[in-house]
Short mmCIF file of C-alpha atoms in Angstrom, two decimals:
data_model
loop_
_atom_site.label_atom_id
_atom_site.label_comp_id
_atom_site.label_asym_id
_atom_site.label_seq_id
_atom_site.Cartn_x
_atom_site.Cartn_y
_atom_site.Cartn_z
CA MET A 18 0.00 0.00 0.00
CA PHE A 19 1.40 3.44 -0.93
CA LYS A 20 1.63 6.32 1.55
CA SER A 21 0.43 9.83 0.77
CA LYS A 22 3.17 12.06 -0.66
CA GLU A 23 4.35 15.12 1.26
CA ILE A 24 6.50 18.03 0.13
CA ASP A 25 9.84 17.91 1.93
CA ILE A 26 12.32 20.79 2.17
CA LYS A 27 15.17 18.49 1.19
CA GLU A 28 13.23 17.40 -1.89
CA LEU A 29 12.79 21.05 -2.89
CA PHE A 30 16.51 21.70 -2.40
CA ASP A 31 17.44 18.61 -4.43
CA SER A 32 15.08 19.70 -7.21
CA PHE A 33 16.71 23.16 -7.18
CA TYR A 34 20.15 21.58 -7.46
CA ARG A 35 19.14 19.23 -10.28
CA ASN A 36 17.66 22.07 -12.31
CA LYS A 37 20.16 24.77 -11.35
CA LYS A 38 20.97 25.62 -14.97
CA THR A 39 17.32 26.26 -15.79
CA VAL A 40 16.79 28.19 -12.56
CA PHE A 41 19.75 30.52 -12.99
CA THR A 42 19.06 30.98 -16.69
CA THR A 43 15.55 32.28 -15.96
CA ALA A 44 16.92 34.39 -13.07
CA ILE A 45 19.46 36.08 -15.33
CA ALA A 46 16.84 36.56 -18.05
CA GLY A 47 14.50 38.18 -15.50
CA SER A 48 17.30 40.51 -14.36
CA LEU A 49 18.09 41.53 -17.93
CA LEU A 50 14.47 42.22 -18.84
CA SER A 51 14.00 44.24 -15.64
CA GLY A 52 17.18 46.19 -16.37
CA VAL A 53 16.02 47.03 -19.89
CA PHE A 54 12.66 48.18 -18.53
CA ALA A 55 14.35 50.26 -15.81
CA PHE A 56 16.54 52.13 -18.31
CA THR A 57 13.75 52.75 -20.83
CA ALA A 58 10.77 53.54 -18.55
CA GLN A 59 9.60 57.12 -18.09
CA LYS A 60 10.97 58.60 -14.82
CA ILE A 61 8.68 59.84 -12.08
CA TRP A 62 9.97 62.60 -9.76
CA LEU A 63 8.78 63.34 -6.23
CA GLY A 64 8.80 66.53 -4.19
CA GLN A 65 7.50 67.14 -0.69
CA PHE A 66 7.11 69.58 2.21
CA GLN A 67 5.73 69.62 5.76
CA ILE A 68 3.39 72.19 7.23
CA VAL A 69 2.06 72.59 10.78
CA LEU A 70 -1.72 72.86 10.80
CA GLN A 71 -1.76 74.16 14.36
CA GLN A 72 0.90 76.55 15.63
CA ASN A 73 2.90 75.81 18.78
CA ASN A 74 2.06 79.33 19.97
CA GLU A 75 -1.63 78.62 19.67
CA SER A 76 -4.13 80.72 21.49
CA PRO A 77 -5.01 80.22 25.17
CA ALA A 78 -8.60 79.73 24.14
CA SER A 79 -7.66 76.83 21.91
CA SER A 80 -5.58 75.29 24.70
CA ILE A 81 -8.39 75.24 27.21
CA LEU A 82 -10.73 73.72 24.66
CA GLN A 83 -8.32 70.94 23.86
CA ASN A 84 -8.04 69.75 27.45
CA ASN A 85 -11.51 70.43 28.72
CA GLU A 86 -14.68 68.35 28.74
CA LEU A 87 -16.61 71.59 28.52
CA ALA A 88 -16.79 71.33 24.76
CA LYS A 89 -19.06 68.32 25.08
CA ILE A 90 -21.51 70.50 27.00
CA VAL A 91 -21.40 73.77 25.08
CA GLY A 92 -20.85 72.37 21.61
CA LEU A 93 -17.39 73.84 21.01
CA SER A 94 -15.06 71.31 19.46
CA SER A 95 -12.26 70.37 21.88
CA SER A 96 -11.18 67.38 19.87
CA ASN A 97 -8.00 68.26 18.01
CA GLU A 98 -8.20 65.02 16.13
CA LYS A 99 -11.64 65.75 14.70
CA GLU A 100 -10.74 69.35 13.93
CA ILE A 101 -7.60 68.31 12.07
CA GLU A 102 -9.42 65.56 10.17
CA THR A 103 -11.97 68.13 9.05
CA GLU A 104 -9.18 70.53 8.14
CA ILE A 105 -7.46 67.89 6.00
CA GLY A 106 -10.74 67.11 4.27
CA ILE A 107 -11.06 70.78 3.33
CA LEU A 108 -7.43 70.99 2.18
CA GLU A 109 -7.98 68.00 -0.13
CA SER A 110 -11.20 69.37 -1.58
CA PRO A 111 -11.60 70.97 -5.04
CA SER A 112 -12.41 74.31 -3.40
CA ILE A 113 -8.75 74.53 -2.31
CA LEU A 114 -6.89 72.42 -4.88
CA MET A 115 -8.81 73.20 -8.08
CA GLU A 116 -6.54 76.19 -8.70
CA VAL A 117 -3.52 73.88 -8.47
CA TYR A 118 -5.12 71.33 -10.81
CA ASN A 119 -5.81 74.02 -13.37
CA LEU A 120 -2.15 75.10 -13.20
CA VAL A 121 -1.02 71.49 -13.84
CA LYS A 122 -3.42 71.20 -16.75
CA LYS A 123 -2.19 74.47 -18.23
CA GLU A 124 1.50 73.48 -17.96
CA LYS A 125 0.85 70.07 -19.51
CA GLU A 126 -1.00 71.64 -22.44
CA LYS A 127 1.97 73.95 -23.02
CA LYS A 128 4.12 70.85 -23.49
CA GLY A 129 1.79 69.27 -26.01
CA ILE A 130 -0.34 67.11 -23.72
CA ASN A 131 -3.66 68.38 -24.94
CA PRO A 132 -6.20 67.54 -23.71
CA TYR A 133 -4.80 66.59 -20.29
CA PRO A 134 -6.18 63.04 -19.76
CA LYS A 135 -6.70 63.14 -15.99
CA GLY A 136 -9.69 64.62 -14.23
CA PHE A 137 -9.33 66.29 -10.82
CA GLY A 138 -10.13 63.13 -8.83
CA LYS A 139 -7.71 60.89 -10.71
CA TRP A 140 -4.98 63.55 -10.62
CA LYS A 141 -5.33 63.96 -6.83
CA LYS A 142 -5.35 60.18 -6.26
CA GLU A 143 -2.35 59.36 -8.45
CA ASN A 144 -0.12 62.43 -8.11
CA LEU A 145 -0.85 63.95 -4.72
CA ASP A 146 -0.40 62.40 -1.28
CA ILE A 147 -1.59 64.25 1.82
CA ASP A 148 -0.95 62.49 5.13
CA LEU A 149 -0.99 63.57 8.79
CA LYS A 150 2.05 62.53 10.82
CA LYS A 151 0.91 60.23 13.62
CA ASN A 152 0.09 61.91 16.97
CA THR A 153 0.98 65.38 15.62
CA SER A 154 -0.60 68.21 13.67
CA ILE A 155 2.17 68.08 11.06
CA LEU A 156 0.90 67.53 7.54
CA ASN A 157 3.14 65.65 5.10
CA LEU A 158 2.42 66.58 1.49
CA SER A 159 4.12 65.04 -1.52
CA TYR A 160 3.58 65.49 -5.24
CA ASN A 161 4.89 63.30 -8.08
CA ASP A 162 5.05 63.97 -11.80
CA THR A 163 6.94 62.88 -14.91
CA ASP A 164 7.86 66.53 -15.48
CA LYS A 165 10.78 67.23 -13.13
CA GLU A 166 10.55 71.02 -13.48
CA LEU A 167 6.83 71.09 -12.70
CA VAL A 168 7.10 69.34 -9.30
CA LEU A 169 8.58 72.24 -7.32
CA LYS A 170 6.32 74.76 -9.07
CA ILE A 171 3.22 72.84 -7.97
CA LEU A 172 4.51 72.35 -4.39
CA ASN A 173 5.20 76.05 -3.99
CA LYS A 174 1.72 76.84 -5.28
CA ILE A 175 0.09 74.41 -2.80
CA SER A 176 2.09 75.75 0.18
CA LYS A 177 1.07 79.34 -0.62
CA ILE A 178 -2.61 78.40 -0.96
CA TYR A 179 -2.51 76.51 2.36
CA GLN A 180 -0.90 79.42 4.21
CA ASP A 181 -3.44 81.86 2.78
CA TYR A 182 -6.26 79.55 3.83
CA SER A 183 -4.99 79.29 7.43
CA GLY A 184 -6.09 82.85 8.34
CA ARG A 185 -9.45 82.65 6.61
CA ASN A 186 -12.55 82.86 8.79
CA ARG A 187 -10.44 83.05 11.98
CA ARG A 188 -12.05 86.19 13.35
CA ARG A 189 -15.52 85.05 12.40
CA ASP A 190 -14.96 81.77 14.21
CA ILE A 191 -13.72 83.54 17.37
CA GLN A 192 -16.67 85.96 17.35
CA GLN A 193 -19.14 83.09 17.10
CA ARG A 194 -17.49 81.37 20.04
CA LEU A 195 -17.58 84.56 22.11
CA GLU A 196 -21.29 85.03 21.54
CA TYR A 197 -22.05 81.43 22.27
CA SER A 198 -19.95 81.44 25.47
CA LYS A 199 -21.63 84.63 26.68
CA ASP A 200 -25.10 83.10 26.29
CA GLN A 201 -24.04 79.91 28.08
CA ILE A 202 -22.53 81.87 31.00
CA LYS A 203 -25.92 83.50 31.66
CA ILE A 204 -27.66 80.11 31.65
CA TYR A 205 -25.13 78.32 33.88
CA LYS A 206 -24.89 81.19 36.35
CA VAL A 207 -28.55 80.70 37.28
CA LYS A 208 -28.27 76.91 37.10
CA SER A 209 -25.19 76.78 39.36
CA ASP A 210 -26.75 79.03 42.04
CA ASN A 211 -29.89 76.90 42.13
CA SER A 212 -28.07 73.56 42.35
CA ILE A 213 -25.84 74.78 45.23
CA ALA A 214 -28.89 76.08 47.12
CA ASP A 215 -30.69 72.73 46.68
CA ALA A 216 -27.71 70.76 48.03
CA GLN A 217 -27.29 73.14 51.04
CA ARG A 218 -30.99 72.91 51.93
CA PHE A 219 -31.07 69.09 51.70
CA ALA A 220 -27.93 68.78 53.86
CA THR A 221 -29.45 70.97 56.58
CA GLU A 222 -32.70 68.98 56.65
CA HIS A 223 -30.95 65.60 57.14
CA ASP A 224 -28.11 66.53 59.52
CA LEU A 225 -25.57 66.55 56.73
CA VAL A 226 -24.86 70.24 57.18
CA ILE A 227 -21.94 71.53 55.19
CA ASN A 228 -21.40 75.27 54.83
CA PHE A 229 -20.90 75.97 51.16
CA GLY A 230 -20.21 79.62 51.82
CA ASP A 231 -19.39 82.07 49.10
CA MET A 232 -17.65 79.80 46.61
CA GLN A 233 -15.52 81.47 43.95
CA SER A 234 -14.72 78.30 41.95
CA SER A 235 -15.75 74.69 41.58
CA GLU A 236 -12.64 73.61 43.53
CA GLU A 237 -14.17 75.07 46.73
CA ILE A 238 -17.21 72.74 46.68
CA PRO A 239 -16.64 70.35 49.62
CA LYS A 240 -16.81 66.63 49.07
CA ILE A 241 -19.65 64.61 50.59
CA ILE A 242 -19.13 63.13 54.03
CA ASN A 243 -18.77 59.48 53.26
CA ILE A 244 -21.28 58.22 55.82
CA GLU A 245 -21.96 55.03 53.89
CA ALA A 246 -18.27 54.13 53.88
CA PHE A 247 -18.17 54.94 57.62
CA ARG A 248 -21.06 52.51 58.25
CA VAL A 249 -19.62 49.75 56.06
CA THR A 250 -16.27 49.97 57.86
CA ALA A 251 -17.96 49.66 61.27
CA ALA A 252 -20.10 46.70 60.08
CA ASN A 253 -17.01 44.91 58.82
CA GLU A 254 -15.32 45.45 62.18
CA ILE A 255 -18.33 43.89 63.96
CA ARG A 256 -18.11 40.77 61.82
CA LEU A 257 -14.37 40.54 62.44
CA TYR A 258 -14.73 40.87 66.23
CA GLU A 259 -17.50 38.25 66.28
CA GLU A 260 -15.28 35.86 64.34
CA TYR A 261 -12.43 36.42 66.82
CA MET A 262 -14.75 35.79 69.81
CA THR A 263 -16.06 32.61 68.21
CA LYS A 264 -12.51 31.29 67.86
CA LEU A 265 -11.62 32.24 71.48
CA ARG A 266 -14.67 30.41 72.82
CA ASP A 267 -13.83 27.32 70.79
CA SER A 268 -12.38 24.63 73.11
CA ASN A 269 -10.07 23.52 70.27
CA TYR A 270 -8.45 26.94 69.96
CA ALA A 271 -4.90 26.24 71.14
CA SER A 272 -3.15 28.31 73.79
CA ASP A 273 -0.33 29.16 71.35
CA GLN A 274 -2.93 30.63 68.97
CA ILE A 275 -4.34 32.77 71.81
CA ILE A 276 -0.83 34.01 72.66
CA TYR A 277 -0.04 34.80 69.01
CA PHE A 278 -3.36 36.61 68.54
CA ALA A 279 -2.71 38.76 71.64
CA SER A 280 0.83 39.58 70.49
CA THR A 281 -0.53 41.03 67.20
CA LEU A 282 -2.62 43.64 69.07
CA PRO A 283 -0.82 46.93 69.94
CA ILE A 284 -2.66 47.11 73.30
CA PHE A 285 -0.84 43.98 74.52
CA GLU A 286 2.70 45.18 73.70
CA GLU A 287 3.50 45.89 77.40
CA ASP A 288 0.86 43.64 78.95
CA PRO A 289 2.34 41.96 82.08
CA VAL A 290 0.41 38.73 81.51
CA LEU A 291 1.73 38.31 77.98
CA LEU A 292 5.24 39.27 79.10
CA ARG A 293 5.14 36.68 81.87
CA ILE A 294 3.95 33.98 79.43
CA ASN A 295 6.85 34.80 77.08
CA GLU A 296 9.23 34.61 80.06
CA ILE A 297 7.83 31.18 81.03
CA ASP A 298 8.23 29.95 77.43
CA SER A 299 11.89 30.95 77.52
CA LYS A 300 12.45 29.12 80.82
CA LEU A 301 10.67 26.01 79.57
CA ALA A 302 12.92 26.02 76.49
CA ARG A 303 16.01 26.03 78.76
CA TYR A 304 14.66 23.53 81.32
CA ASN A 305 13.66 21.03 78.64
CA THR A 306 17.32 20.87 77.67
CA PHE A 307 18.49 19.76 81.15
CA TYR A 308 15.45 18.25 82.90
CA LYS A 309 12.84 15.63 82.19
CA SER A 310 9.34 16.73 81.29
CA SER A 311 8.08 15.27 84.58
CA ASP A 312 10.37 17.50 86.65
CA ARG A 313 8.59 19.57 89.29
CA ALA A 314 10.00 22.87 88.01
CA ILE A 315 8.73 22.23 84.48
CA SER A 316 5.30 21.09 85.71
CA SER A 317 5.02 24.20 87.89
CA LEU A 318 5.86 26.49 84.96
CA LYS A 319 3.35 24.74 82.66
CA LYS A 320 0.60 25.08 85.26
CA GLU A 321 1.38 28.78 85.73
CA LYS A 322 1.37 29.29 81.95
CA SER A 323 -2.04 27.56 81.66
CA ASN A 324 -3.53 29.88 84.26
CA LEU A 325 -2.02 32.94 82.60
CA VAL A 326 -3.33 31.88 79.16
CA SER A 327 -6.85 31.57 80.64
CA LEU A 328 -6.46 35.06 82.08
CA LEU A 329 -5.16 36.36 78.74
CA LYS A 330 -8.10 34.76 76.94
CA ASN A 331 -10.59 36.51 79.25
CA LYS A 332 -8.84 39.86 78.71
CA LEU A 333 -8.92 39.35 74.94
CA GLU A 334 -12.62 38.52 75.01
CA GLY A 335 -13.37 41.60 77.08
CA ILE A 336 -11.49 43.85 74.68
CA LEU A 337 -13.24 42.34 71.65
CA ILE A 338 -16.66 42.83 73.29
CA ALA A 339 -15.82 46.48 73.98
CA LYS A 340 -14.62 47.06 70.40
CA LYS A 341 -17.76 45.39 69.04
CA GLN A 342 -19.98 47.68 71.15
CA ASP A 343 -18.05 50.70 69.86
CA ALA A 344 -18.56 49.58 66.25
CA LEU A 345 -22.27 48.97 66.88
CA SER A 346 -22.58 52.53 68.17
CA ARG A 347 -20.90 53.87 65.02
CA VAL A 348 -23.24 51.87 62.80
CA LYS A 349 -26.24 53.22 64.69
CA SER A 350 -25.03 56.83 64.43
CA SER A 351 -24.48 56.54 60.66
CA GLU A 352 -27.95 55.27 59.79
CA ARG A 353 -30.09 57.49 57.58
CA PRO A 354 -33.48 56.96 55.95
CA SER A 355 -33.40 55.01 52.70
CA GLY A 356 -32.39 57.09 49.71
CA VAL A 357 -31.10 60.13 51.66
CA LEU A 358 -27.42 59.56 50.87
CA ILE A 359 -28.13 58.78 47.22
CA LYS A 360 -30.16 61.94 46.85
CA TYR A 361 -27.49 64.00 48.61
CA MET A 362 -24.74 62.65 46.33
CA GLN A 363 -26.85 63.50 43.30
CA LEU A 364 -27.34 67.07 44.51
CA ILE A 365 -23.64 67.50 45.31
CA GLY A 366 -22.73 66.08 41.87
CA ASN A 367 -25.11 68.48 40.13
CA ALA A 368 -23.75 71.46 42.05
CA THR A 369 -20.14 70.49 41.30
CA ARG A 370 -20.74 69.98 37.59
CA ASP A 371 -22.70 73.20 37.19
CA LYS A 372 -20.09 75.29 39.04
CA LYS A 373 -17.22 73.67 37.12
CA THR A 374 -18.98 74.33 33.82
CA LEU A 375 -19.59 77.95 34.77
CA ASP A 376 -15.92 78.43 35.76
CA ASN A 377 -14.75 76.95 32.49
CA LEU A 378 -17.14 79.08 30.47
CA GLU A 379 -15.89 82.24 32.14
CA ASN A 380 -12.25 81.24 31.64
CA GLN A 381 -12.93 80.42 28.03
CA TYR A 382 -14.66 83.75 27.46
CA ARG A 383 -11.66 85.66 28.84
CA LEU A 384 -9.22 83.66 26.72
CA LEU A 385 -11.29 84.06 23.57
CA THR A 386 -11.27 87.81 24.19
CA LEU A 387 -7.47 87.76 24.36
CA ASP A 388 -7.31 85.54 21.28
CA LYS A 389 -9.44 87.96 19.30
CA ALA A 390 -6.93 90.76 19.93
CA ARG A 391 -3.94 88.62 18.97
CA ASN A 392 -2.49 88.48 15.46
CA GLN A 393 -2.03 84.93 14.30
CA ASP A 394 0.75 83.84 11.99
CA PRO A 395 -0.08 81.62 9.02
CA TRP A 396 0.63 77.92 9.20
CA GLU A 397 4.35 77.30 9.50
CA LEU A 398 6.31 75.43 6.85
CA ILE A 399 8.77 73.29 8.81
CA THR A 400 10.34 72.03 5.57
CA THR A 401 10.37 73.99 2.34
CA PRO A 402 9.21 72.33 -0.89
CA THR A 403 12.04 69.99 -1.88
CA LEU A 404 12.62 67.81 -4.92
CA LEU A 405 14.20 64.43 -4.25
CA PRO A 406 17.55 64.06 -6.04
CA LYS A 407 16.63 60.71 -7.61
CA PRO A 408 13.41 59.65 -9.31
CA ILE A 409 11.10 57.41 -7.29
CA PHE A 410 10.45 55.31 -10.38
CA PRO A 411 12.00 53.34 -11.84
CA ARG A 412 14.35 52.16 -9.06
CA THR A 413 16.92 50.32 -11.18
CA LYS A 414 18.47 48.19 -8.42
CA LYS A 415 15.13 47.19 -6.97
CA LEU A 416 13.69 46.33 -10.37
CA ILE A 417 16.71 44.23 -11.33
CA GLY A 418 16.59 42.53 -7.95
CA PHE A 419 12.89 41.87 -8.36
CA GLY A 420 13.48 40.50 -11.86
CA PHE A 421 16.21 38.21 -10.54
CA ILE A 422 14.00 36.87 -7.72
CA PHE A 423 11.02 36.50 -10.04
CA GLY A 424 13.14 34.66 -12.63
CA LEU A 425 14.65 32.49 -9.91
CA SER A 426 11.20 31.58 -8.60
CA LEU A 427 9.85 30.93 -12.09
CA GLY A 428 12.83 28.72 -12.93
CA PHE A 429 12.44 26.83 -9.67
CA ILE A 430 8.75 26.20 -10.33
CA TYR A 431 9.56 25.10 -13.85
CA GLY A 432 12.20 22.74 -12.44
CA LEU A 433 9.61 21.20 -10.13
CA TYR A 434 7.34 20.76 -13.13
CA ILE A 435 10.13 19.04 -15.07
CA ASP A 436 10.79 16.68 -12.16
CA LYS A 437 7.13 15.83 -11.95
CA ARG A 438 6.96 15.12 -15.66
CA LYS A 439 10.00 12.83 -15.46
CA ASP A 440 8.25 10.66 -12.84
CA VAL A 441 11.63 9.52 -11.50
CA VAL A 442 12.46 8.69 -7.88
CA PHE A 443 15.02 11.24 -6.69
CA ASN A 444 15.68 10.29 -3.07
CA ASN A 445 15.08 7.73 -0.37
CA LEU A 446 12.57 9.94 1.45
CA GLU A 447 10.38 9.81 -1.62
CA LEU A 448 10.68 6.00 -1.69
CA LYS A 449 9.66 5.78 1.95
CA SER A 450 6.59 7.86 1.21
CA LEU A 451 5.66 5.54 -1.68
CA LEU A 452 6.38 2.10 -0.21
CA ASN A 453 5.66 -0.06 2.76
CA TRP A 454 8.73 -2.17 2.05
CA PRO A 455 11.40 -2.27 4.77
CA PHE A 456 14.44 -0.12 4.06
CA LEU A 457 17.62 -2.20 4.40
CA SER A 458 20.55 0.01 3.45
CA GLU A 459 21.99 2.57 1.10
CA LEU A 460 24.96 1.95 -1.23
CA SER A 461 27.06 4.39 -3.21
CA THR A 462 28.68 3.46 -6.52
CA GLN A 463 31.33 6.07 -5.72
CA ILE A 464 32.46 4.21 -2.57
CA PRO A 465 33.12 0.58 -3.57
CA GLU A 466 34.44 -0.43 -0.14
CA SER A 467 31.04 0.34 1.40
CA ILE A 468 29.46 -2.51 -0.59
CA GLU A 469 31.41 -5.24 1.21
CA ASN A 470 30.58 -3.82 4.66
CA VAL A 471 26.88 -3.53 3.92
CA LEU A 472 26.67 -6.99 2.32
CA TYR A 473 28.50 -8.55 5.25
CA LEU A 474 25.92 -7.13 7.67
CA LEU A 475 23.06 -8.14 5.36
CA ILE A 476 24.24 -11.75 4.87
CA ASN A 477 24.67 -12.21 8.61
CA SER A 478 21.27 -10.72 9.41
CA GLN A 479 18.04 -12.55 10.25
CA ILE A 480 16.92 -12.11 6.63
CA PHE A 481 19.38 -14.70 5.33
CA LYS A 482 19.10 -16.85 8.43
CA GLU A 483 15.32 -17.20 8.23
CA ASN A 484 14.89 -17.39 4.43
CA GLN A 485 16.63 -20.13 2.44
CA LYS A 486 15.51 -18.97 -1.02
CA ILE A 487 15.90 -15.28 -1.82
CA GLY A 488 15.45 -13.50 -5.14
CA ILE A 489 17.36 -10.26 -5.72
CA LEU A 490 15.83 -7.91 -8.28
CA PHE A 491 17.93 -5.19 -10.01
CA MET A 492 15.75 -2.29 -11.25
CA ASP A 493 18.54 -0.66 -13.29
CA ASN A 494 20.06 -2.19 -16.44
CA ASP A 495 22.58 0.65 -17.01
CA ASN A 496 24.94 -0.12 -14.13
CA ALA A 497 26.10 -3.62 -15.10
CA SER A 498 29.57 -3.42 -13.53
CA PHE A 499 28.21 -2.44 -10.13
CA PHE A 500 25.57 -5.17 -10.10
CA GLU A 501 28.10 -7.73 -11.33
CA LYS A 502 30.29 -6.92 -8.34
CA PHE A 503 27.26 -7.11 -6.09
CA LYS A 504 26.39 -10.62 -7.41
CA THR A 505 29.99 -11.80 -7.04
CA LEU A 506 30.16 -10.72 -3.40
CA ILE A 507 26.81 -12.34 -2.58
CA LYS A 508 27.73 -15.66 -4.23
CA LYS A 509 31.14 -15.61 -2.55
CA ASN A 510 29.79 -15.12 0.97
CA VAL A 511 26.45 -16.94 0.89
CA VAL A 512 26.77 -20.67 1.49
CA ASN A 513 23.52 -21.93 3.00
CA ASN A 514 21.04 -19.95 0.92
CA GLU A 515 19.79 -20.24 -2.62
CA VAL A 516 20.05 -16.78 -4.19
CA CYS A 517 18.86 -15.80 -7.65
CA PHE A 518 19.59 -12.49 -9.41
CA ALA A 519 17.41 -10.95 -12.10
CA ASN A 520 16.48 -7.71 -13.84
CA ASP A 521 12.87 -8.82 -14.34
CA VAL A 522 10.56 -9.89 -11.54
CA LYS A 523 9.09 -12.55 -13.80
CA GLU A 524 12.40 -14.42 -13.70
CA LEU A 525 12.01 -14.75 -9.94
CA SER A 526 8.65 -16.53 -10.03
CA GLN A 527 10.09 -19.48 -8.07
CA PHE A 528 11.21 -17.23 -5.21
CA GLU A 529 8.71 -16.10 -2.59
CA ASN A 530 11.06 -13.72 -0.81
CA LEU A 531 12.57 -10.75 -2.62
CA ILE A 532 15.22 -8.10 -2.03
CA ILE A 533 14.91 -5.18 -4.46
CA LEU A 534 17.73 -2.83 -5.50
CA ILE A 535 16.50 0.63 -6.56
CA THR A 536 18.78 3.18 -8.23
CA ILE A 537 18.05 6.82 -7.33
CA ASN A 538 17.57 9.27 -10.27
CA LYS A 539 17.12 6.36 -12.72
CA THR A 540 14.18 4.31 -11.48
CA TYR A 541 10.72 5.40 -12.64
CA LYS A 542 7.81 5.49 -10.23
CA LYS A 543 5.64 3.59 -12.68
CA ASP A 544 8.14 0.70 -12.59
CA ILE A 545 8.00 0.65 -8.80
CA TYR A 546 4.20 0.68 -8.91
CA GLU A 547 4.30 -2.21 -11.40
CA ILE A 548 6.70 -4.27 -9.24
CA ASP A 549 4.60 -3.66 -6.14
CA HIS A 550 1.48 -4.71 -8.04
CA ILE A 551 3.09 -7.96 -9.31
CA VAL A 552 4.41 -8.77 -5.83
CA LYS A 553 0.93 -8.44 -4.38
CA ILE A 554 -0.69 -10.50 -7.12
CA GLN A 555 1.86 -13.31 -6.79
CA ASN A 556 1.65 -13.09 -3.03
CA LYS A 557 5.39 -12.59 -2.66
CA LYS A 558 7.12 -11.02 0.30
CA VAL A 559 9.52 -8.11 -0.09
CA LEU A 560 12.14 -8.55 2.62
CA GLY A 561 13.35 -5.02 1.96
CA TYR A 562 14.93 -2.68 -0.54
CA ILE A 563 18.43 -1.28 -0.98
CA VAL A 564 18.94 2.22 -2.37
CA ILE A 565 21.75 2.67 -4.92
CA LYS A 566 23.15 6.17 -5.37
#
């Protein structure tokens, strides 16, 4: 039965080596064709510049908007990212770039390209690249064209248009923001006063009195007394003390555990009972070294320690009861009717938000006023329009390299195809994937001395000991001298077996057990299939196969 074939890396390497002439011929041809194309193709030149869409000396009003959640409330955009994305969309639009496109069209027509084949959309997509540098407001703009002289002319035109655009509508935008902020200040002034009054009144009614006073900013609004946290802490202490008391009252709670528990409490650091118990433990440690456990001194100390532990246990229990009562009192004092604390937190939250919004609106209004009086510079060019010294296409080295790799790959694939068409067995791994016959050994025609060593091991193996009649089939008729030597060595060293040699399996019809010699790179797969088929039909046994290189 034949096994399913798998692609092996070694098989691929061997195929590459066998077809190296074809592979390298196609690789060189690919390099040559790519080189010819690189030297004859029309060159494309690239120029670029960088411009800052938002100045580093931006207005105070813009700064507060960028870092403030107020914009979400009053509708003023504080998201730089969204503002810049919108700005880029405008800069890419025909309203800004149509003038540039018309200039390109005019220059092309001067040079005989009439009509210019590209519309605005195709020209922008293929020739212009506008990209925002990550996490900045720096705009990278590049322009490519087959006309080297036109590249810088177009880049200078775009940079001038962008700088002119940067000051447009600035004052109108600031004035709109001022008017809007002024209206919102009036609304939030009333809203903030009312929300603070509501919180103050509710706190007074439910013994949560906090004097808000004359607040000048949202930072002066006091935080809520965390009564609920106060109650939860006390309740947790009660559960802890009850757990400790339960353990102390447990008859199985060891004296050492009681001593350790007491030692962890600060109140027992200088307790005479605990100090005396520690002193007794030290004496017992010394006495146990020199006296028997039944000694009177040791017994006396143990008895004293037992009494002291009982006393310590009672003291511990008393302290825990007192602490529990204290915690119960705190829980009682923190109780409020259902919903009072929730309502109070809501009122405090409303007052805080309203006051914070009002403060931000007033700050923004002052900053916008300052911004209105300030002269703003146009967008800054951080790099001037520059033409790259070499064309971006074609890149001769890259194209030749690509042609070489493409030719190499094509030649390799063609080599694999040739190998497949030949239908020849090229290595032992391939044989193992095709056959279930046992592999016996591998011989090399280039190393004659290896034949004697291998045959010696084979003749003295169980194969020749257990099988009296063995047929040896040669599947290669072109290597007569090698097989003649093989037969001579077998006949010379085999005494107790009947061995027959043949180049055709039909000549071995009288032999049930076969050894088959297969020559790599010369034996066809169809011949192997045919031999395997005949062996199965005649119910013969293949003792194994030997690979000849």
